[in-house]
CSV table of C-alpha atoms in Angstrom, one decimal:
chain,number,residue,atom,x,y,z
A,46,MET,CA,-157.0,-53.6,-75.8
A,47,LYS,CA,-158.0,-57.2,-75.0
A,48,GLU,CA,-156.8,-59.9,-77.3
A,49,THR,CA,-159.5,-62.0,-78.9
A,50,ALA,CA,-159.8,-65.7,-78.1
A,51,ILE,CA,-161.8,-68.8,-78.7
A,52,LEU,CA,-162.3,-71.4,-76.0
A,53,TYR,CA,-162.0,-75.1,-76.7
A,54,CYS,CA,-164.4,-77.0,-74.3
A,55,GLU,CA,-165.6,-80.0,-76.2
A,56,SER,CA,-168.6,-81.7,-74.3
A,57,LYS,CA,-167.6,-80.0,-71.1
A,58,PHE,CA,-168.9,-76.5,-71.3
A,59,GLY,CA,-171.1,-75.6,-68.3
A,60,THR,CA,-169.8,-78.7,-66.3
A,61,MET,CA,-167.3,-79.0,-63.6
A,62,ASP,CA,-164.5,-80.0,-66.0
A,63,GLY,CA,-165.3,-77.0,-68.1
A,64,LYS,CA,-164.5,-74.6,-65.3
A,65,THR,CA,-161.7,-72.8,-67.1
A,66,ALA,CA,-164.0,-72.0,-70.1
A,67,ASN,CA,-166.9,-71.2,-67.7
A,68,GLY,CA,-164.7,-68.8,-65.7
A,69,LEU,CA,-163.5,-67.0,-68.8
A,70,ILE,CA,-167.0,-66.5,-70.1
A,71,ARG,CA,-168.0,-65.0,-66.8
A,72,SER,CA,-165.0,-62.7,-66.4
A,73,SER,CA,-161.8,-62.0,-68.3
A,74,ARG,CA,-159.7,-58.8,-68.0
A,75,LYS,CA,-157.2,-60.2,-70.5
A,76,TYR,CA,-159.2,-61.6,-73.4
A,77,GLN,CA,-162.3,-60.8,-75.4
A,78,ILE,CA,-164.0,-64.2,-75.9
A,79,LEU,CA,-165.5,-64.6,-79.3
A,80,GLY,CA,-166.9,-68.1,-79.0
A,81,VAL,CA,-166.8,-71.6,-77.5
A,82,ILE,CA,-166.2,-74.9,-79.2
A,83,ASP,CA,-168.5,-77.7,-77.8
A,84,SER,CA,-170.4,-79.8,-80.4
A,85,THR,CA,-172.8,-81.0,-77.7
A,86,LYS,CA,-174.1,-77.4,-77.2
A,87,ALA,CA,-173.6,-76.0,-80.7
A,88,GLY,CA,-175.9,-73.2,-81.7
A,89,MET,CA,-176.6,-72.2,-78.1
A,90,ASP,CA,-175.6,-69.0,-76.3
A,91,SER,CA,-172.9,-69.5,-73.7
A,92,GLY,CA,-174.6,-67.1,-71.3
A,93,GLU,CA,-177.8,-69.1,-71.4
A,94,ILE,CA,-176.0,-72.2,-70.3
A,95,LEU,CA,-174.1,-70.6,-67.4
A,96,GLU,CA,-176.5,-68.0,-66.1
A,97,GLY,CA,-179.8,-68.4,-68.1
A,98,VAL,CA,-179.2,-65.1,-69.8
A,99,LYS,CA,-177.8,-64.5,-73.2
A,100,ASN,CA,-174.4,-62.8,-73.4
A,101,GLY,CA,-173.9,-62.9,-77.2
A,102,ILE,CA,-171.0,-65.4,-77.1
A,103,PRO,CA,-171.9,-68.3,-79.4
A,104,ILE,CA,-171.1,-72.0,-79.1
A,105,PHE,CA,-169.8,-73.7,-82.2
A,106,ALA,CA,-169.5,-77.4,-83.1
A,107,THR,CA,-166.0,-77.2,-84.5
A,108,LEU,CA,-163.1,-74.9,-84.9
A,109,ASP,CA,-163.8,-74.7,-88.7
A,110,GLU,CA,-167.4,-73.7,-88.0
A,111,ALA,CA,-166.2,-70.9,-85.7
A,112,LEU,CA,-163.7,-69.6,-88.3
A,113,GLU,CA,-166.4,-69.6,-91.0
A,114,ASN,CA,-168.8,-67.6,-88.8
A,115,LEU,CA,-166.6,-65.2,-86.9
A,116,SER,CA,-165.7,-61.9,-88.5
A,117,THR,CA,-162.0,-62.3,-87.5
A,118,ILE,CA,-159.6,-65.0,-86.6
A,119,PRO,CA,-159.1,-65.1,-82.8
A,120,HIS,CA,-155.6,-64.2,-81.6
A,121,GLN,CA,-155.7,-67.0,-79.0
A,122,PHE,CA,-156.9,-70.6,-78.9
A,123,ILE,CA,-157.5,-71.4,-75.2
A,124,TYR,CA,-157.8,-75.0,-74.0
A,125,GLY,CA,-160.7,-74.5,-71.6
A,126,ILE,CA,-161.1,-77.9,-70.1
A,127,ALA,CA,-159.7,-79.0,-66.7
A,128,PRO,CA,-159.8,-82.8,-66.9
A,129,SER,CA,-158.8,-84.9,-63.9
A,130,GLU,CA,-156.2,-86.7,-66.1
A,131,ALA,CA,-154.7,-83.4,-67.1
A,132,PHE,CA,-153.3,-84.5,-70.4
A,133,LEU,CA,-154.2,-83.9,-74.1
A,134,LYS,CA,-156.2,-86.5,-75.9
A,135,ASN,CA,-154.9,-87.8,-79.2
A,136,ASP,CA,-157.7,-86.3,-81.3
A,137,GLU,CA,-157.2,-83.0,-79.6
A,138,ARG,CA,-153.6,-82.7,-80.9
A,139,ASN,CA,-154.9,-82.2,-84.4
A,140,ILE,CA,-157.2,-79.4,-83.2
A,141,VAL,CA,-154.3,-77.6,-81.6
A,142,ILE,CA,-152.2,-78.0,-84.7
A,143,HIS,CA,-155.2,-76.7,-86.9
A,144,ALA,CA,-155.4,-73.7,-84.6
A,145,MET,CA,-151.7,-72.9,-85.1
A,146,ALA,CA,-152.1,-73.4,-88.9
A,147,ASN,CA,-154.8,-70.7,-88.8
A,148,GLY,CA,-152.4,-68.3,-87.0
A,149,MET,CA,-153.7,-68.6,-83.5
A,150,ASN,CA,-151.5,-68.5,-80.5
A,151,ILE,CA,-152.0,-71.4,-78.0
A,152,VAL,CA,-152.9,-71.0,-74.4
A,153,ASN,CA,-152.4,-74.4,-72.7
A,154,THR,CA,-153.9,-75.0,-69.3
A,155,LEU,CA,-152.9,-78.6,-68.8
A,156,HIS,CA,-150.1,-80.1,-66.8
A,157,GLU,CA,-148.7,-81.4,-70.1
A,158,PHE,CA,-146.5,-78.6,-71.5
A,159,PHE,CA,-146.9,-78.0,-75.2
A,160,SER,CA,-143.6,-76.1,-75.3
A,161,ASP,CA,-141.8,-79.4,-74.4
A,162,ASP,CA,-143.6,-81.2,-77.3
A,163,GLU,CA,-141.3,-81.3,-80.4
A,164,GLU,CA,-144.1,-81.4,-82.9
A,165,PHE,CA,-146.0,-78.5,-81.3
A,166,VAL,CA,-142.8,-76.4,-81.1
A,167,LYS,CA,-142.0,-77.1,-84.7
A,168,ARG,CA,-145.5,-76.2,-85.8
A,169,SER,CA,-145.5,-73.0,-83.8
A,170,GLU,CA,-142.3,-71.8,-85.3
A,171,GLN,CA,-143.6,-72.8,-88.8
A,172,HIS,CA,-146.7,-70.6,-88.4
A,173,GLY,CA,-145.2,-67.9,-86.3
A,174,VAL,CA,-147.4,-68.4,-83.2
A,175,THR,CA,-146.6,-68.6,-79.5
A,176,ILE,CA,-147.3,-71.3,-76.9
A,177,ASN,CA,-148.2,-70.2,-73.4
A,178,ASP,CA,-148.1,-73.1,-70.9
A,179,VAL,CA,-149.9,-71.4,-68.0
A,180,ARG,CA,-149.1,-74.1,-65.5
A,181,LYS,CA,-145.4,-74.3,-66.4
A,182,PRO,CA,-143.6,-73.5,-63.1
A,183,PRO,CA,-140.5,-71.3,-62.8
A,184,LEU,CA,-137.1,-73.1,-62.5
A,185,LYS,CA,-136.4,-74.4,-59.0
A,186,LYS,CA,-133.6,-71.9,-58.7
A,187,ASP,CA,-136.2,-69.1,-59.1
A,188,MET,CA,-138.7,-70.6,-56.6
A,189,HIS,CA,-139.2,-69.4,-53.1
A,190,LEU,CA,-139.2,-71.2,-49.8
A,191,PHE,CA,-141.4,-69.9,-47.0
A,192,SER,CA,-139.6,-67.0,-45.3
A,193,GLY,CA,-142.0,-65.7,-42.7
A,194,ARG,CA,-142.2,-62.3,-44.3
A,195,ILE,CA,-145.9,-62.5,-44.5
A,196,LEU,CA,-146.1,-62.5,-40.6
A,197,GLY,CA,-145.1,-58.8,-40.8
A,198,ILE,CA,-147.9,-57.4,-43.0
A,199,ASN,CA,-150.8,-55.5,-41.6
A,200,THR,CA,-153.2,-55.9,-44.4
A,201,PRO,CA,-156.2,-58.3,-43.9
A,202,VAL,CA,-155.8,-61.5,-46.0
A,203,ILE,CA,-159.1,-63.3,-46.8
A,204,THR,CA,-158.8,-66.8,-48.2
A,205,VAL,CA,-161.7,-68.4,-50.1
A,206,LEU,CA,-161.7,-72.2,-49.4
A,207,GLY,CA,-164.3,-74.9,-50.2
A,208,THR,CA,-165.6,-78.4,-49.6
A,209,ASP,CA,-164.4,-79.8,-53.0
A,210,SER,CA,-162.5,-78.9,-56.1
A,211,ALA,CA,-164.3,-77.0,-58.9
A,212,ILE,CA,-166.9,-75.7,-56.5
A,213,GLY,CA,-166.7,-72.0,-57.3
A,214,LYS,CA,-163.9,-70.7,-55.1
A,215,ARG,CA,-162.4,-68.7,-57.9
A,216,THR,CA,-165.7,-67.2,-59.1
A,217,THR,CA,-166.5,-66.1,-55.5
A,218,SER,CA,-162.9,-64.6,-55.2
A,219,VAL,CA,-163.2,-62.7,-58.4
A,220,LEU,CA,-166.7,-61.3,-57.7
A,221,LEU,CA,-165.6,-60.4,-54.1
A,222,GLU,CA,-162.6,-58.5,-55.3
A,223,GLU,CA,-164.8,-56.6,-57.8
A,224,ALA,CA,-167.4,-55.8,-55.1
A,225,LEU,CA,-164.7,-54.6,-52.6
A,226,ILE,CA,-163.3,-52.3,-55.3
A,227,LYS,CA,-166.8,-50.9,-55.9
A,228,GLU,CA,-166.9,-50.2,-52.2
A,229,GLY,CA,-163.9,-47.9,-52.6
A,230,LEU,CA,-161.3,-50.3,-51.2
A,231,ASN,CA,-158.0,-51.1,-52.9
A,232,ALA,CA,-158.5,-54.9,-53.1
A,233,VAL,CA,-156.1,-57.3,-54.8
A,234,LEU,CA,-156.8,-60.9,-55.8
A,235,VAL,CA,-154.0,-63.5,-55.7
A,236,ALA,CA,-154.9,-66.3,-58.0
A,237,THR,CA,-153.7,-69.9,-57.3
A,238,GLY,CA,-154.9,-71.7,-60.5
A,239,GLN,CA,-154.6,-71.5,-64.2
A,240,THR,CA,-158.0,-70.0,-64.8
A,241,GLY,CA,-157.5,-67.1,-62.5
A,242,LEU,CA,-154.2,-66.3,-64.2
A,243,ILE,CA,-155.7,-66.5,-67.7
A,244,GLN,CA,-158.6,-64.2,-66.5
A,245,GLY,CA,-156.0,-61.6,-65.9
A,246,ALA,CA,-155.0,-61.7,-62.2
A,247,LYS,CA,-151.9,-59.6,-61.8
A,248,TYR,CA,-150.6,-61.8,-59.0
A,249,GLY,CA,-150.6,-65.5,-58.6
A,250,ILE,CA,-149.2,-68.9,-59.3
A,251,ALA,CA,-150.6,-72.2,-60.5
A,252,ILE,CA,-150.0,-73.9,-57.2
A,253,ASP,CA,-150.7,-77.4,-58.3
A,254,ALA,CA,-147.7,-77.3,-60.7
A,255,ILE,CA,-145.3,-76.4,-57.9
A,256,PRO,CA,-143.2,-79.0,-56.0
A,257,SER,CA,-144.6,-79.3,-52.5
A,258,GLN,CA,-141.4,-78.0,-50.8
A,259,PHE,CA,-141.9,-74.6,-52.5
A,260,MET,CA,-145.7,-74.3,-52.4
A,261,THR,CA,-146.0,-72.2,-49.2
A,262,GLY,CA,-143.1,-70.0,-50.3
A,263,GLU,CA,-144.6,-69.3,-53.7
A,264,ILE,CA,-147.9,-68.4,-52.2
A,265,GLU,CA,-146.2,-66.2,-49.6
A,266,ASN,CA,-144.1,-64.5,-52.3
A,267,GLU,CA,-147.1,-63.7,-54.6
A,268,ILE,CA,-148.9,-62.1,-51.6
A,269,MET,CA,-145.8,-60.1,-50.6
A,270,LYS,CA,-145.4,-58.8,-54.2
A,271,ALA,CA,-149.1,-57.7,-54.2
A,272,TYR,CA,-148.6,-56.1,-50.7
A,273,GLU,CA,-145.4,-54.3,-51.6
A,274,ASN,CA,-146.4,-53.2,-55.1
A,275,GLU,CA,-150.1,-52.3,-54.6
A,276,LYS,CA,-150.2,-51.3,-50.9
A,277,PRO,CA,-153.7,-52.8,-50.8
A,278,ASP,CA,-156.4,-52.4,-48.1
A,279,ILE,CA,-157.3,-56.1,-48.4
A,280,ILE,CA,-156.0,-59.2,-50.2
A,281,ILE,CA,-158.2,-62.0,-51.4
A,282,VAL,CA,-156.5,-65.4,-52.0
A,283,GLU,CA,-158.2,-68.0,-54.2
A,284,GLY,CA,-158.3,-71.5,-52.7
A,285,GLN,CA,-157.8,-74.8,-54.5
A,286,GLY,CA,-159.2,-78.3,-53.8
A,287,ALA,CA,-160.4,-78.7,-50.2
A,288,ILE,CA,-158.5,-79.3,-47.0
A,289,SER,CA,-160.5,-82.5,-46.4
A,290,HIS,CA,-160.0,-83.8,-49.9
A,291,PRO,CA,-157.7,-86.8,-50.0
A,292,ALA,CA,-156.4,-86.1,-53.5
A,293,TYR,CA,-155.1,-82.5,-52.9
A,294,ILE,CA,-152.6,-80.8,-50.7
A,295,SER,CA,-153.0,-77.4,-52.4
A,296,SER,CA,-155.5,-76.0,-49.8
A,297,CYS,CA,-153.0,-76.9,-47.0
A,298,ALA,CA,-150.2,-75.0,-48.8
A,299,ILE,CA,-152.4,-72.0,-49.5
A,300,ILE,CA,-153.4,-71.8,-45.8
A,301,ARG,CA,-149.8,-72.1,-44.7
A,302,GLY,CA,-148.5,-69.6,-47.3
A,303,SER,CA,-151.2,-67.0,-47.0
A,304,ARG,CA,-151.7,-67.1,-43.2
A,305,PRO,CA,-155.3,-65.9,-43.6
A,306,ASP,CA,-156.8,-63.5,-41.1
A,307,ALA,CA,-160.2,-64.8,-42.1
A,308,VAL,CA,-161.8,-67.5,-44.3
A,309,ILE,CA,-164.9,-67.8,-46.5
A,310,VAL,CA,-166.0,-71.3,-47.4
A,311,GLN,CA,-167.9,-72.4,-50.5
A,312,HIS,CA,-170.2,-75.4,-50.6
A,313,ALA,CA,-172.5,-77.1,-53.1
A,314,PRO,CA,-175.5,-78.4,-51.1
A,315,LYS,CA,-176.7,-80.7,-53.9
A,316,ARG,CA,-173.4,-82.3,-54.6
A,317,GLU,CA,-173.4,-85.7,-52.9
A,318,PHE,CA,-170.0,-87.0,-54.0
A,319,LEU,CA,-166.6,-85.4,-54.6
A,320,GLY,CA,-166.4,-84.2,-58.1
A,321,ASP,CA,-163.9,-86.6,-59.6
A,322,PHE,CA,-164.4,-89.3,-57.0
A,323,ASP,CA,-168.0,-90.5,-57.2
A,324,TYR,CA,-167.4,-93.2,-54.6
A,325,MET,CA,-166.5,-90.6,-51.9
A,326,LYS,CA,-169.2,-88.7,-50.0
A,327,MET,CA,-169.0,-84.9,-49.8
A,328,PRO,CA,-168.0,-83.5,-46.4
A,329,SER,CA,-170.6,-81.4,-44.6
A,330,LEU,CA,-170.1,-77.7,-44.5
A,331,LYS,CA,-169.9,-77.8,-40.7
A,332,SER,CA,-167.2,-80.4,-40.6
A,333,GLU,CA,-165.1,-78.5,-43.2
A,334,ILE,CA,-165.4,-75.3,-41.2
A,335,GLN,CA,-164.2,-77.1,-38.1
A,336,LEU,CA,-161.3,-78.6,-40.0
A,337,ILE,CA,-160.3,-75.3,-41.5
A,338,GLU,CA,-160.4,-73.4,-38.3
A,339,THR,CA,-158.4,-76.0,-36.4
A,340,PHE,CA,-155.8,-76.2,-39.1
A,341,SER,CA,-155.5,-72.6,-40.0
A,342,LYS,CA,-156.1,-71.0,-36.6
A,343,SER,CA,-158.3,-68.5,-38.5
A,344,LYS,CA,-162.0,-67.9,-38.2
A,345,VAL,CA,-164.5,-68.6,-40.9
A,346,ILE,CA,-166.5,-65.4,-41.3
A,347,ALA,CA,-169.1,-66.4,-44.0
A,348,THR,CA,-170.2,-69.2,-46.3
A,349,THR,CA,-171.1,-69.2,-50.0
A,350,ILE,CA,-173.2,-71.5,-52.1
A,351,ASN,CA,-172.6,-73.2,-55.4
A,352,HIS,CA,-176.1,-73.4,-56.8
A,353,GLU,CA,-175.6,-76.4,-59.2
A,354,GLN,CA,-178.8,-78.3,-59.7
A,355,MET,CA,-180.7,-76.0,-57.4
A,356,THR,CA,-183.8,-73.9,-57.9
A,357,ASP,CA,-184.1,-70.3,-56.7
A,358,GLN,CA,-186.2,-71.6,-53.8
A,359,GLU,CA,-183.7,-74.2,-52.8
A,360,ILE,CA,-180.9,-71.6,-52.9
A,361,GLN,CA,-182.9,-69.3,-50.6
A,362,GLN,CA,-183.6,-72.2,-48.2
A,363,ALA,CA,-179.9,-73.2,-48.2
A,364,VAL,CA,-179.0,-69.7,-47.2
A,365,ILE,CA,-181.5,-69.7,-44.4
A,366,ASP,CA,-180.4,-73.2,-43.2
A,367,ASN,CA,-176.7,-72.2,-43.3
A,368,GLU,CA,-177.2,-69.1,-41.3
A,369,LYS,CA,-179.3,-70.9,-38.7
A,370,ASP,CA,-177.1,-73.9,-38.3
A,371,LEU,CA,-173.7,-72.2,-38.5
A,372,ASN,CA,-174.5,-68.7,-37.2
A,373,LEU,CA,-172.6,-67.3,-40.1
A,374,PRO,CA,-173.8,-65.1,-43.0
A,375,SER,CA,-174.4,-67.0,-46.2
A,376,THR,CA,-175.0,-66.1,-49.8
A,377,ASP,CA,-174.8,-67.3,-53.4
A,378,VAL,CA,-172.7,-64.6,-55.0
A,379,LEU,CA,-173.9,-65.3,-58.5
A,380,THR,CA,-177.6,-64.8,-57.7
A,381,HIS,CA,-177.5,-62.7,-54.5
A,382,GLY,CA,-174.3,-60.7,-54.8
A,383,CYS,CA,-171.5,-60.1,-52.3
A,384,ASN,CA,-173.2,-57.7,-49.9
A,385,LYS,CA,-173.3,-60.1,-47.0
A,386,LEU,CA,-169.6,-61.0,-47.5
A,387,ILE,CA,-168.7,-57.3,-47.5
A,388,THR,CA,-170.7,-56.7,-44.3
A,389,SER,CA,-169.0,-59.6,-42.6
A,390,ILE,CA,-165.5,-58.4,-43.7
A,391,PHE,CA,-166.2,-54.9,-42.3
A,392,GLN,CA,-167.5,-56.4,-39.0
A,393,SER,CA,-164.3,-58.5,-38.8
A,394,PHE,CA,-162.0,-55.7,-39.8
A,395,PRO,CA,-163.7,-52.4,-38.8
A,396,GLU,CA,-160.5,-50.4,-39.7
A,397,LEU,CA,-161.5,-51.0,-43.3
A,398,ARG,CA,-164.5,-48.7,-43.0
A,399,ASN,CA,-162.1,-45.7,-42.7
A,400,LYS,CA,-160.5,-46.7,-46.0
A,401,LYS,CA,-163.5,-47.6,-48.1
A,402,ASN,CA,-163.7,-44.2,-49.8
A,403,LYS,CA,-160.0,-43.7,-50.3
A,404,VAL,CA,-159.8,-45.1,-53.8
A,405,LEU,CA,-162.9,-43.2,-54.9
A,406,VAL,CA,-161.6,-39.9,-53.5
A,407,ASN,CA,-158.2,-40.3,-55.1
């Protein structure tokens, strides 16, 4: 059974910095989400904010309000914000301590590790709760350098990249994996960020917490574990950042470590500036595709849309424009589904058609 959880996302739910909470509301194999804490949206339904449709998961102003209204104390308190500064604010420390005092285990998604914090460790021991630092990397002696083993696998690897951070690469990856499984394929997702891991991905690593020397090896190792353990028909690898983004090297490492056979690229047509850098213009989808194909030596086989600030009509027009300008299938997976992506994958890897009913038959 899933453990129950509450998401802390003060003033950020439904925004780019709230992507961890947003993702867990949309999909979680590991936790049953009971509510969200965000005083700016208290009293609303979380589904209405994300998708315009109620999902029955309420938003509370405070942790105390949540505890007063929920029928049970959640097992887990999840820090659901992904701020650019990546550290806990002073007033948030008291909220984490309060959650511990109420018997909740802590899931920490920040680069600041709570298990290294003397006060947090003392409080967790006092209240008999655990601290899970999702981004805490393994010891260097346990990390992997790139070995080249991935060059010998015969399973298609699809990497989902994008034109910016927090643009929907993980959401597209999760929905694509689910859609491929429904097609009867044994599809496996390799997560590369904290949200994918919390959502329940069996394989993955928080790549932005790994020293650069080990990044490609850690990605390769997770893919090889998935390949050897699951014997999948297809592997989907979640991207991070953007290859053109000056603040991130994660996309480069993911490309090097995954050696993708094909790439899907996500773009937000209405986003004018990079998410955390409002003085830097967004790249065009076309320029990003050219950069990806040059760097990776792989072909982009489809594009996907992040529909932030877009009407249904604008989404449809963006799909039409992308397909005309780029001669590639395009879709918004949240509103239009993954059918075009699956068709493109089957066209690129026709051998998968013979495997698509294998899982269903077995």
